[in-house]
XYZ file of C-alpha atoms in Angstrom:
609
model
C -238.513 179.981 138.016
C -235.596 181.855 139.078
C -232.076 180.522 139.208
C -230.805 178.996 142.447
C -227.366 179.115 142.685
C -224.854 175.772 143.471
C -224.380 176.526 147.285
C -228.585 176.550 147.622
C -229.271 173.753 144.972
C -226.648 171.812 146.298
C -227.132 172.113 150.102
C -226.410 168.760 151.975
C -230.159 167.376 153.038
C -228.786 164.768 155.663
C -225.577 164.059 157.808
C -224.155 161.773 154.757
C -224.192 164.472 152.470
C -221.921 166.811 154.463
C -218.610 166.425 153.319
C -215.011 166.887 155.718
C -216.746 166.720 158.811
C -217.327 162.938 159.633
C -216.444 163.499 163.430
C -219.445 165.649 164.156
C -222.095 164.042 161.852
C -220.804 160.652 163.302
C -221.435 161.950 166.570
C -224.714 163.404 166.498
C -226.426 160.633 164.895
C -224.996 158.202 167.618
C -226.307 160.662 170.231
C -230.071 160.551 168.330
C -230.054 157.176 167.370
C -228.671 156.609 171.454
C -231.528 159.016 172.706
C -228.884 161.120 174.471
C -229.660 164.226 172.691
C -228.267 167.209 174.724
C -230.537 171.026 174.961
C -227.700 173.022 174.015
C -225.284 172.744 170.897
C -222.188 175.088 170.030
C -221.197 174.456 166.286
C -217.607 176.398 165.681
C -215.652 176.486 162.652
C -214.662 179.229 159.740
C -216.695 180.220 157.120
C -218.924 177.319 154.358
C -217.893 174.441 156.193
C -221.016 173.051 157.250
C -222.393 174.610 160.558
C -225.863 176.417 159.709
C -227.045 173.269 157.714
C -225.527 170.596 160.012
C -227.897 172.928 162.731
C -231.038 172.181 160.078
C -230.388 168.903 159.698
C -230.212 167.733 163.142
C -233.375 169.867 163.452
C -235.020 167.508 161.137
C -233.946 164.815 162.590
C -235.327 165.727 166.157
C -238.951 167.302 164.271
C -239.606 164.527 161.303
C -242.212 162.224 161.627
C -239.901 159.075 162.747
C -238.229 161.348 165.103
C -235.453 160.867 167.100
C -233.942 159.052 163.643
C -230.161 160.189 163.125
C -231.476 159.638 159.024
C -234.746 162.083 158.195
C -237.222 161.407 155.623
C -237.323 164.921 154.011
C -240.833 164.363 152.699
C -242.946 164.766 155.702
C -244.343 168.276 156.071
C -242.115 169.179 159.012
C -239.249 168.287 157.205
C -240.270 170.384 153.868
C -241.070 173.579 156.468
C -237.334 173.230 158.001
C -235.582 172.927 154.059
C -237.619 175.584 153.259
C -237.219 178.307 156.271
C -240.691 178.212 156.883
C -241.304 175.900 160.172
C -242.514 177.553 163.166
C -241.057 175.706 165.549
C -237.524 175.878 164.136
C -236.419 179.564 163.943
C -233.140 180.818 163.039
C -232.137 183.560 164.536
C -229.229 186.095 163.673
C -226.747 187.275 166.562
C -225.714 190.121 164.910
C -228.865 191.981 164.426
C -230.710 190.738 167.637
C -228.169 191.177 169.933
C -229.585 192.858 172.928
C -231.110 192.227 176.106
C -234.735 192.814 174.696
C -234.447 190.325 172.212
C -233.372 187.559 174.716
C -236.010 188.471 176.992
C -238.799 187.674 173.747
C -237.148 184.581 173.454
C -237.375 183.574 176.632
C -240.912 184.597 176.540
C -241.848 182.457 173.232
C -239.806 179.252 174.632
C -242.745 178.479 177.160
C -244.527 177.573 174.669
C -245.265 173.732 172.849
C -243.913 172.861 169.295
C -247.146 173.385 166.565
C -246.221 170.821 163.803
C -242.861 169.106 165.004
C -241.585 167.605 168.527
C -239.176 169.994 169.134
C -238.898 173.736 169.416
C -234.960 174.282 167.382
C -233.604 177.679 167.934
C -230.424 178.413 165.954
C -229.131 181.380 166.513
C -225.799 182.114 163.828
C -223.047 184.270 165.096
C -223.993 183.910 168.473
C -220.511 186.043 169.403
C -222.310 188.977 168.236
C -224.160 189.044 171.001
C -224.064 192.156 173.756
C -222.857 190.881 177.668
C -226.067 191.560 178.830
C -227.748 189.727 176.223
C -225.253 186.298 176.919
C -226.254 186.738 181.126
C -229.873 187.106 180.053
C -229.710 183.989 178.746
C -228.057 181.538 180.926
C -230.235 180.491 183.153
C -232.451 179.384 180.711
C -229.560 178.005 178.620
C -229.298 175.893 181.580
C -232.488 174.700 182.372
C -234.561 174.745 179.620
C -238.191 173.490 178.893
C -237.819 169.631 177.905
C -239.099 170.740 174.048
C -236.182 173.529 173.662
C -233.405 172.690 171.748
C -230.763 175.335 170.889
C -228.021 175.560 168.368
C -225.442 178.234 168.531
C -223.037 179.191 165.500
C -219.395 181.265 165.328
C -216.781 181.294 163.571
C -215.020 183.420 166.384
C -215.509 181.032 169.162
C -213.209 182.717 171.473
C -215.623 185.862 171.856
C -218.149 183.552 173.614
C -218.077 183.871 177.218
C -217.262 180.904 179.392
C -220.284 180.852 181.233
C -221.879 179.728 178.004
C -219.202 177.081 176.972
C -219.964 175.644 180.345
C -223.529 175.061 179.086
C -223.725 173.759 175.775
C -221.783 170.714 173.957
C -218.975 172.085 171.292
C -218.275 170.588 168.019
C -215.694 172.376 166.160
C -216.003 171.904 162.359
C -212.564 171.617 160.211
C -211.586 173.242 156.929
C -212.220 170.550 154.017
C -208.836 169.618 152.261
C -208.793 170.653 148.831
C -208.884 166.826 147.421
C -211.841 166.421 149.173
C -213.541 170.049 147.734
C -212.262 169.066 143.944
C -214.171 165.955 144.365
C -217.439 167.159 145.338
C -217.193 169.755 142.723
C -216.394 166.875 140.390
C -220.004 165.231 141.466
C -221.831 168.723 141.192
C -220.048 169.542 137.514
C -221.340 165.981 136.566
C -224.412 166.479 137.647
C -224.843 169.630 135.515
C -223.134 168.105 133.006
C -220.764 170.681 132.406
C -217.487 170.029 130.517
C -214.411 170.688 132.707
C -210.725 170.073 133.133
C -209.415 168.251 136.948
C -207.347 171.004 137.063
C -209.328 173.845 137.044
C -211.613 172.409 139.965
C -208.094 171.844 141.773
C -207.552 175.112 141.160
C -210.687 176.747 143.224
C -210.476 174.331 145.823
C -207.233 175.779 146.155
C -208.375 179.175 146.278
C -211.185 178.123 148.363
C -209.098 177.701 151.436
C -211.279 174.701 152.738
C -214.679 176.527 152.401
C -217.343 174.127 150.716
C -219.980 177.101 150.016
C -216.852 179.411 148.752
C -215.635 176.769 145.946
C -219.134 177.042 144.674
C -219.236 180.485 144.526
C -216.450 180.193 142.643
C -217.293 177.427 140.713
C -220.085 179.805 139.422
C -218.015 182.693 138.833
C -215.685 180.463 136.411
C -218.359 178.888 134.717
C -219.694 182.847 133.915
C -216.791 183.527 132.505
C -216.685 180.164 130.447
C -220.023 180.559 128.887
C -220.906 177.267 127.974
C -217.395 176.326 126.772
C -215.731 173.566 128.820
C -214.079 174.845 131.810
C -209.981 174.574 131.497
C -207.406 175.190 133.948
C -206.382 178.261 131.975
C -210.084 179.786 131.780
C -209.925 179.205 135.838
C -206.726 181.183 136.366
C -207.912 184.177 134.432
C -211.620 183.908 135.914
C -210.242 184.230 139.401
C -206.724 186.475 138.653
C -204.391 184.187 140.041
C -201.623 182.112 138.860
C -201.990 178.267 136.890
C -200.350 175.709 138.654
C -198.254 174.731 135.657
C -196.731 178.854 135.884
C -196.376 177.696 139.894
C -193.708 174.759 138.529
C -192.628 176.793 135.996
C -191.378 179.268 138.011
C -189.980 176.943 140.543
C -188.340 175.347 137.924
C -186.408 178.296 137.041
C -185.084 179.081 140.740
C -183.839 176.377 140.978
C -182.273 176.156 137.396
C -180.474 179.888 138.571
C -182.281 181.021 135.092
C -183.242 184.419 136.342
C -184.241 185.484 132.772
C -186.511 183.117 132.501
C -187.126 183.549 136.227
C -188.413 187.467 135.233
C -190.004 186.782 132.134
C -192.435 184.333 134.142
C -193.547 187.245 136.307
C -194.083 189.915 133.462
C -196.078 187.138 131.960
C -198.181 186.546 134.655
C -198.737 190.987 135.227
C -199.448 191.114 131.835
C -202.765 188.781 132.304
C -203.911 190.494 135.730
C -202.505 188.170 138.141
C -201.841 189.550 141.448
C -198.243 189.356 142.263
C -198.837 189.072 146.021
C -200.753 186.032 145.715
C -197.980 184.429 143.054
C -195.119 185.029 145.988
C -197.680 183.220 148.059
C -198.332 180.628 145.626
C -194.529 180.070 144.862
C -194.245 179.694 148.535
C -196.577 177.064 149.118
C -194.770 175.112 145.866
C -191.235 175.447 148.222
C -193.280 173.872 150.936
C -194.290 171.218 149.130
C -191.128 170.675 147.792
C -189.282 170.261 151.525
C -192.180 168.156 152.529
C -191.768 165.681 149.354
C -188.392 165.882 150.261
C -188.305 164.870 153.710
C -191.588 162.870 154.347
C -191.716 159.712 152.877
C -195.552 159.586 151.987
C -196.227 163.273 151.645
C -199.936 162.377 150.335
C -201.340 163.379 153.890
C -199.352 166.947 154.195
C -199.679 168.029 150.824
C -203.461 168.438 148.888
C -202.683 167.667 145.181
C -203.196 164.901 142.868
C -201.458 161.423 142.576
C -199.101 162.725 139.326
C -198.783 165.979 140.969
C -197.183 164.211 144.187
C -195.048 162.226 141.975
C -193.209 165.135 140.340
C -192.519 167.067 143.379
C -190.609 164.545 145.302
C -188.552 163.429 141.833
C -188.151 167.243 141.774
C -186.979 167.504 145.271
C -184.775 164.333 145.753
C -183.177 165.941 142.660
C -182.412 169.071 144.733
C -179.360 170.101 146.965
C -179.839 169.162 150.178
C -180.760 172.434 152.560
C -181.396 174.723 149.585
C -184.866 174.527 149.414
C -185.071 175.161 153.059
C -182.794 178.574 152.448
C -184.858 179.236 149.596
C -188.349 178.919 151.419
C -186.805 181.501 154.257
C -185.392 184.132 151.716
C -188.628 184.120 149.599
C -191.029 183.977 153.262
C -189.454 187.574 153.534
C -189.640 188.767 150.154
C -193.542 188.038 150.776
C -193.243 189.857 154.031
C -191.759 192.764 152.549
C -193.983 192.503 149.236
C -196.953 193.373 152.035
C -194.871 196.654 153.319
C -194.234 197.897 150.006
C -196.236 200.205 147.495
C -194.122 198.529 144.085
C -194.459 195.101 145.399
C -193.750 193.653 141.735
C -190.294 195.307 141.797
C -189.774 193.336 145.361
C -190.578 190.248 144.168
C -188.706 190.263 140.903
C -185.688 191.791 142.639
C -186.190 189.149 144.941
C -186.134 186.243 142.516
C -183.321 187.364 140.998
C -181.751 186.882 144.583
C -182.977 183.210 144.974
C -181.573 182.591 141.830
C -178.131 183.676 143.235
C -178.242 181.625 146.192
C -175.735 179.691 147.108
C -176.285 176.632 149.487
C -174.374 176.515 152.397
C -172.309 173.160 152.886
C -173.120 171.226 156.222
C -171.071 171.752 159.307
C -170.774 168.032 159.478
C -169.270 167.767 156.166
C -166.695 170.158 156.444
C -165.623 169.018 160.012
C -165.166 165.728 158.265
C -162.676 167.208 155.515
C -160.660 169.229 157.950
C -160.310 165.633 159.680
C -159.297 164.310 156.646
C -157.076 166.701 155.536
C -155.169 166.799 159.120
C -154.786 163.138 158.497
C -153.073 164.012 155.374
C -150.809 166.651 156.954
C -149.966 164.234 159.992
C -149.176 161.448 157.678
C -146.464 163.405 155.390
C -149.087 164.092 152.929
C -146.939 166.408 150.084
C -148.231 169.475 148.630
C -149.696 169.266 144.833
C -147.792 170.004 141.782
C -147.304 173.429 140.834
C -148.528 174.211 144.880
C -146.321 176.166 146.697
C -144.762 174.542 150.204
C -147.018 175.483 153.151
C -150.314 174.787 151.203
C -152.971 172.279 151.949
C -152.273 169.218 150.054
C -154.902 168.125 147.127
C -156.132 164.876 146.709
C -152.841 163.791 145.306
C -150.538 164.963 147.408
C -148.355 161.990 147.873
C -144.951 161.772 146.593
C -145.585 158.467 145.681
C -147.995 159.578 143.254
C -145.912 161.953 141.588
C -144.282 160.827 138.283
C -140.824 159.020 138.449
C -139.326 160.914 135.697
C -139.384 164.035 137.237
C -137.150 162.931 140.075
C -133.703 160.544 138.947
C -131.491 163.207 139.571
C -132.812 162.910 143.629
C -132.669 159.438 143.363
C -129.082 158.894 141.918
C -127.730 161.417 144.526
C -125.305 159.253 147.295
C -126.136 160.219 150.486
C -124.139 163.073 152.546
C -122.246 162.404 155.608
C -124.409 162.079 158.405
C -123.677 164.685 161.064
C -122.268 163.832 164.545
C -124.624 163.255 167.480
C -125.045 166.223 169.635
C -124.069 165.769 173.140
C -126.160 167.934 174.889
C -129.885 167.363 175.575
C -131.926 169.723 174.089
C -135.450 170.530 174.883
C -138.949 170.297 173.018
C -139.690 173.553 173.160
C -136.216 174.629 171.521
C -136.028 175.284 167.862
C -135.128 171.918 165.496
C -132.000 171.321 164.617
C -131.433 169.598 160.677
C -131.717 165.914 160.414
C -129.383 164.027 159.732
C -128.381 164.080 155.808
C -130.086 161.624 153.943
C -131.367 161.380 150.370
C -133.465 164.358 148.948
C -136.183 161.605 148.109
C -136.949 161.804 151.627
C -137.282 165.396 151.809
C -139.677 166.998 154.247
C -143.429 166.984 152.603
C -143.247 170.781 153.844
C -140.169 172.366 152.413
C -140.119 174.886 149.828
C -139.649 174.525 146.257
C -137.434 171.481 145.617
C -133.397 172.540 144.712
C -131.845 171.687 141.553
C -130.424 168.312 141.780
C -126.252 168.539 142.886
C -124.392 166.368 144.544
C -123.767 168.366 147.906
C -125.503 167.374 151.218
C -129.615 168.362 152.239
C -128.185 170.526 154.824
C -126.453 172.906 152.260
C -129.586 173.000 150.604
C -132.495 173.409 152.910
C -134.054 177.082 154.281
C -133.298 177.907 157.495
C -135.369 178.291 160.865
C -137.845 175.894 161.386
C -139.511 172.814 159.383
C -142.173 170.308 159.840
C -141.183 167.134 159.760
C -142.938 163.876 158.927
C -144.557 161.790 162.104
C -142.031 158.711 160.979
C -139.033 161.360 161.584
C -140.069 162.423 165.313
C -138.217 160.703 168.080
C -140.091 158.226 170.665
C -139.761 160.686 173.579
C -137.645 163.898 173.801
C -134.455 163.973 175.396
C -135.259 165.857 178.301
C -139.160 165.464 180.140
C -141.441 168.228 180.431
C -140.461 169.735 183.699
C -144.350 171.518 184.117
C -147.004 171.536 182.169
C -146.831 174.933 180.092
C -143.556 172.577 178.600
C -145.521 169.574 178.166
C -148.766 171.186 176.221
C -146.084 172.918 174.021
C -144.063 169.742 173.352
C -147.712 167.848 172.359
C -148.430 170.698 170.163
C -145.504 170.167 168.287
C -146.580 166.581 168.208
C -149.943 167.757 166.857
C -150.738 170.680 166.191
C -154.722 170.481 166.318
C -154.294 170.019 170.344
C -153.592 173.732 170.391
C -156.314 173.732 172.706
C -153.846 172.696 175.989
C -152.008 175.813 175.547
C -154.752 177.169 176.920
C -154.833 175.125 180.385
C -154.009 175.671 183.741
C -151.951 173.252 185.668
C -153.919 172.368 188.820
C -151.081 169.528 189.695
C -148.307 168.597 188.097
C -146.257 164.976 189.603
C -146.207 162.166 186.948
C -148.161 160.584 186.220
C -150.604 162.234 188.215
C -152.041 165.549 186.389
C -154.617 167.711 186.533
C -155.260 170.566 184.683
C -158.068 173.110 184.172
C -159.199 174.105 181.168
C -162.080 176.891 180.135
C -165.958 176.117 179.672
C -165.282 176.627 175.921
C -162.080 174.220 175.638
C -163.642 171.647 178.126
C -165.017 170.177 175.778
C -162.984 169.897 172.564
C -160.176 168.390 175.077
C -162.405 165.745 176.339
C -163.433 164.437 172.804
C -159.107 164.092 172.300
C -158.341 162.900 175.838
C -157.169 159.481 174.590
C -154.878 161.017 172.044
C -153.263 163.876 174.681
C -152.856 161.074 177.371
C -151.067 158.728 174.888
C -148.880 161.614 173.844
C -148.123 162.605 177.052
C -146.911 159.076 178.245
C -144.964 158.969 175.528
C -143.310 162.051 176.278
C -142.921 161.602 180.011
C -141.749 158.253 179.703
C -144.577 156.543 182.080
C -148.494 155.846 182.057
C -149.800 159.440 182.549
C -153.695 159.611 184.666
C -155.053 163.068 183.007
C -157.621 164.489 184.627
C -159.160 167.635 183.249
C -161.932 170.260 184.934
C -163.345 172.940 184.526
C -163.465 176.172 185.585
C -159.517 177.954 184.025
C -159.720 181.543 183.012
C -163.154 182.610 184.695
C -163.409 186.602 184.472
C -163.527 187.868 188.334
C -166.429 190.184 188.816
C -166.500 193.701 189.456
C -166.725 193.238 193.376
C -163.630 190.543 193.197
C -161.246 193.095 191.203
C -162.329 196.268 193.237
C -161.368 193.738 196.782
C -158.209 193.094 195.102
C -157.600 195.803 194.554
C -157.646 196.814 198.017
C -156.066 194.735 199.442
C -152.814 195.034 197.277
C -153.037 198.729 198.975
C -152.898 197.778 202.186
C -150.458 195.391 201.582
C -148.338 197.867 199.935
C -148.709 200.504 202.736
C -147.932 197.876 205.497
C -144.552 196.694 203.769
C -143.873 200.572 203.867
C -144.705 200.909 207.400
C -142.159 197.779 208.190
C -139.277 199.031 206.214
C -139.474 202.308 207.343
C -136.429 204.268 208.495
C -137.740 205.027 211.561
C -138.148 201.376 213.106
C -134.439 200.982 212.423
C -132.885 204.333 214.123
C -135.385 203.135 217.215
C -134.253 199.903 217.185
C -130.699 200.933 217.021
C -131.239 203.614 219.935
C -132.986 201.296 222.426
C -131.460 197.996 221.441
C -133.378 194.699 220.962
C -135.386 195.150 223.689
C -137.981 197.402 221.290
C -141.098 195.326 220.487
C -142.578 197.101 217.287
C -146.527 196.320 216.961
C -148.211 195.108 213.536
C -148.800 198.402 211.522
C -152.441 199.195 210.681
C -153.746 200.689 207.745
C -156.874 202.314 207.145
């Protein structure tokens, strides 16, 4: 006898045996068992997931014996004929090499006609797309209204070629791919029942490569076992059967990009060349393992998204917990166009090394929230009197210990043991906030401005002698309560509250729309809006504090707007005319004339054209 191959010897004989698809067989065998059996069936899925023997098996269960039974016998003689190919009533046809008007018309001729053996006349007709526009209009009226014994059963994988005329007719049932858990187990039961020797990996493996195709993990299945020739089938015997990468090079290689070991990274790859593999499909592969990783990373039970074993599962989200958080992401984009340009190229192994080498360089970018939160800090810090570090020159950002306070007490007795100077006299005249500080008062050098430069050697004359000139930052504790003269507009007040603070740079910016304390409003830009909202507390405290009274802020929108084209050009215009009418009005003439014929001389508006 000669050999039948897995995909034949293996072929599901009732709606039970069909694997992945339990919405349709569910379906159908309610509908028989219900006796609401509709004439027309469209079964639509890709390739080897179940639609030409779903098609025969619901023919059997409409011609057996106990027909209508959702569960047939498949030892009556109608039922052998069907498994077989042989019945006459049940004829499959195919679309793609009867796909013309002629062809429709014979069947429309032979439907007339009673079942011989069964109770039903089936007509499947596989890759019913294939048919001509002539051939599909042909058809629909009997598609419609067919004889009560005519049963048909279209199949496609390209559902979207059939015209809408025939969707309207016919019941749809779209069949899914089968996930690759599901695949590895019915190859387990086949392998068993051959009793052939094999490793869980290697089935993994081509249901992987099977892409959720049933018939195509058998062909493969057969292929490997060829190559194996009676020895037991390993995950490594798989790999080089079908020419693509192991899953254990897959972690491998992950492993290393995320190490930054691009040597190893490289080494991986030649590896992998130097046993056949295609490179193409090991970018691909490498992808799907970043995938994996983001979706063990962010999903809690990743077992639904991601087809691989229990141990499997467990390693890629202790691998991806253990990652930076948003590198994988970066790393999954980078390498998505490596593959993309690995397709354009003709050297795509020199892309794809190159580009590893790349991910191995990558460095993750911090999140925006986490470095808005250390510039808060660190203006804290500055605001507070925070000092610079040691061996940091003056005007840096201070480090972590950047407190005085914190630095040792040996390096400062001279500063300590230093009397304190003479304290100036009081100036008499107000100045403003907006003029350039004066020195402080003299006072010990321990309380020294956290800003100065580099400190002075210790002597006994006063800070005054001893400071730079121009300006300095002082500490918060050193400002006074309110300046000695109030803002008199508000160009004086933002500056003054900059001073104060100098992150609230943003009111320089503003436009006074009134200005009578406590009452202010002021406009502000679209992009400033805003960033002065989210600090209105702070400005409004400062400002009372400042003007001496309980400010009301109000701030809008709408400062700065860029005047259009048609706004500047009527401007424009009208500054002319203005221009040339002064002229007209100051012009020596009007005052000889007036001067000849007295005050009597009524001059009319001049008009410009």
């Amino acid at each position: 006898m000669s050999y039948l191959v897995l995909a034949r010897k293996f072929r599901p004989q009732s709606f039970e045996e069909i694997i992945g698809q339990e919405h349709v067989t569910r379906t159908l065998g309610n509908a028989i068992a219900s006796g609401r059996v509709h004439h027309a069936f469209l079964f639509c899925g890709a390739r080897g997931v179940g639609k030409t023997t779903a098609a025969r098996i619901l023919a059997k269960c409409l011609s057996c014996e106990r027909a209508p039974t959702p569960t047939p016998c498949n030892q009556c003689d109608a039922c052998r004929e069907i498994t077989a190919g042989t019945s006459v009533d049940v004829q499959e046809i195919d679309g793609a090499s009867n796909n013309s008007v002629d062809d429709v018309r014979t069947l429309r001729e032979s439907i007339r006609y009673l079942p011989v053996r069964g109770k039903r006349k089936v007509y499947i007709i596989d890759e019913v797309h294939m048919l001509s526009t002539g051939a599909f209009n042909a058809l629909l009226k009997t598609l419609e209204e067919p004889p009560p014994h005519a049963l048909f059963i279209f199949a496609t994988t390209e559902v979207h070629k059939v015209p809408i005329t025939i969707l309207s007719r016919v019941q749809r049932y779209d069949f899914r791919l089968v996930p690759a858990a599901r695949i590895a187990a019915h190859l387990t039961e086949v392998l068993e029942r051959e009793q052939i020797a094999f490793e869980p990996g290697a089935l993994m493996l081509v249901a992987r490569e099977a892409a959720g195709s049933v018939r195509d993990s058998l062909s493969l299945t057969e292929q490997v076992l060829a190559v194996a020739a009676g020895q037991p089938l390993t995950e490594t015997l798989a790999a080089e059967a079908l020419g693509v990468a192991d899953r254990g090079l897959i972690v491998q290689l992950g492993q290393a990009v995320l190490a930054r070991d691009a040597a190893q990274a490289l080494a991986l790859v030649d590896g992998a060349c130097a046993r056949a593999y295609d490179v193409q499909h090991l970018a691909h592969a490498l992808l799907e393992h970043l995938r994996n990783l983001v979706v063990a990373r962010v999903v809690q039970d990743p077992a639904a998204l991601i087809d691989a074993p229990t141990a499997e599962l467990a390693a890629l989200a202790k691998t991806a917990q253990a990652t930076q958080a948003g590198l994988l992401e970066m790393l999954f984009d980078r390498l998505a166009k490596i593959a993309q340009e690995m397709t354009e190229s003709m050297l795509p192994r020199y892309v794809f090394e190159v580009g590893l080498v790349e991910l191995c360089r990558v460095e993750p970018l911090e999140p925006v929230a986490q470095l808005v939160d250390r510039l808060e800090r660190l203006e804290t810090r500055l605001m507070a009197g925070g000092a610079p570090e040691p061996g940091r020159p003056s005007g840096a950002f201070p480090g972590p210990s950047s407190s005085r306070a914190e630095q040792p007490r040996a390096s400062r007795p001279a500063m300590e043991s230093r009397p304190p100077a003479e304290p100036r006299p009081p100036v008499a005249e107000p100045r403003s906030p907006m003029a350039e500080p004066r020195s402080a008062p003299a006072e010990p050098r321990a309380a020294a401005s956290p800003m100065t430069a580099t400190a002075p050697p210790p002597m006994a004359e006063p800070r005054a002698a001893a400071e730079p000139k121009g300006p300095r930052a002082a500490p918060v504790a050193d400002k006074p309560a309110a300046p000695a003269v109030r803002p008199k507009d508000w160009p004086s007040l933002a500056e003054a509250i900059f001073q104060r603070k100098p992150p609230l740079a943003v009111l320089l910016h503003g436009e006074p729309v009134a200005y009578a304390p406590p009452e202010i409003v002021v406009a502000f830009k679209s992009g400033d809006i805003d960033q002065v909202r989210g600090r209105l507390p702070d400005i409004k405290a400062l400002a009372s504090e400042l003007l001496g009274c309980d400010v009301r802020l109000e701030v809008r929108e709408g400062a700065g707007e860029a005047p259009s084209a048609m706004d500047l050009a009527e401007q424009t215009a009208r500054a002319a005319v203005e221009k040339r009418r002064q002229e007209a009005m100051s012009h020596p003439a009007r005052k000889l004339v007036a001067e000849a014929f007295g005050s009597e001389v009524v001059f009319k508006e001049p008009e410009v054209e």
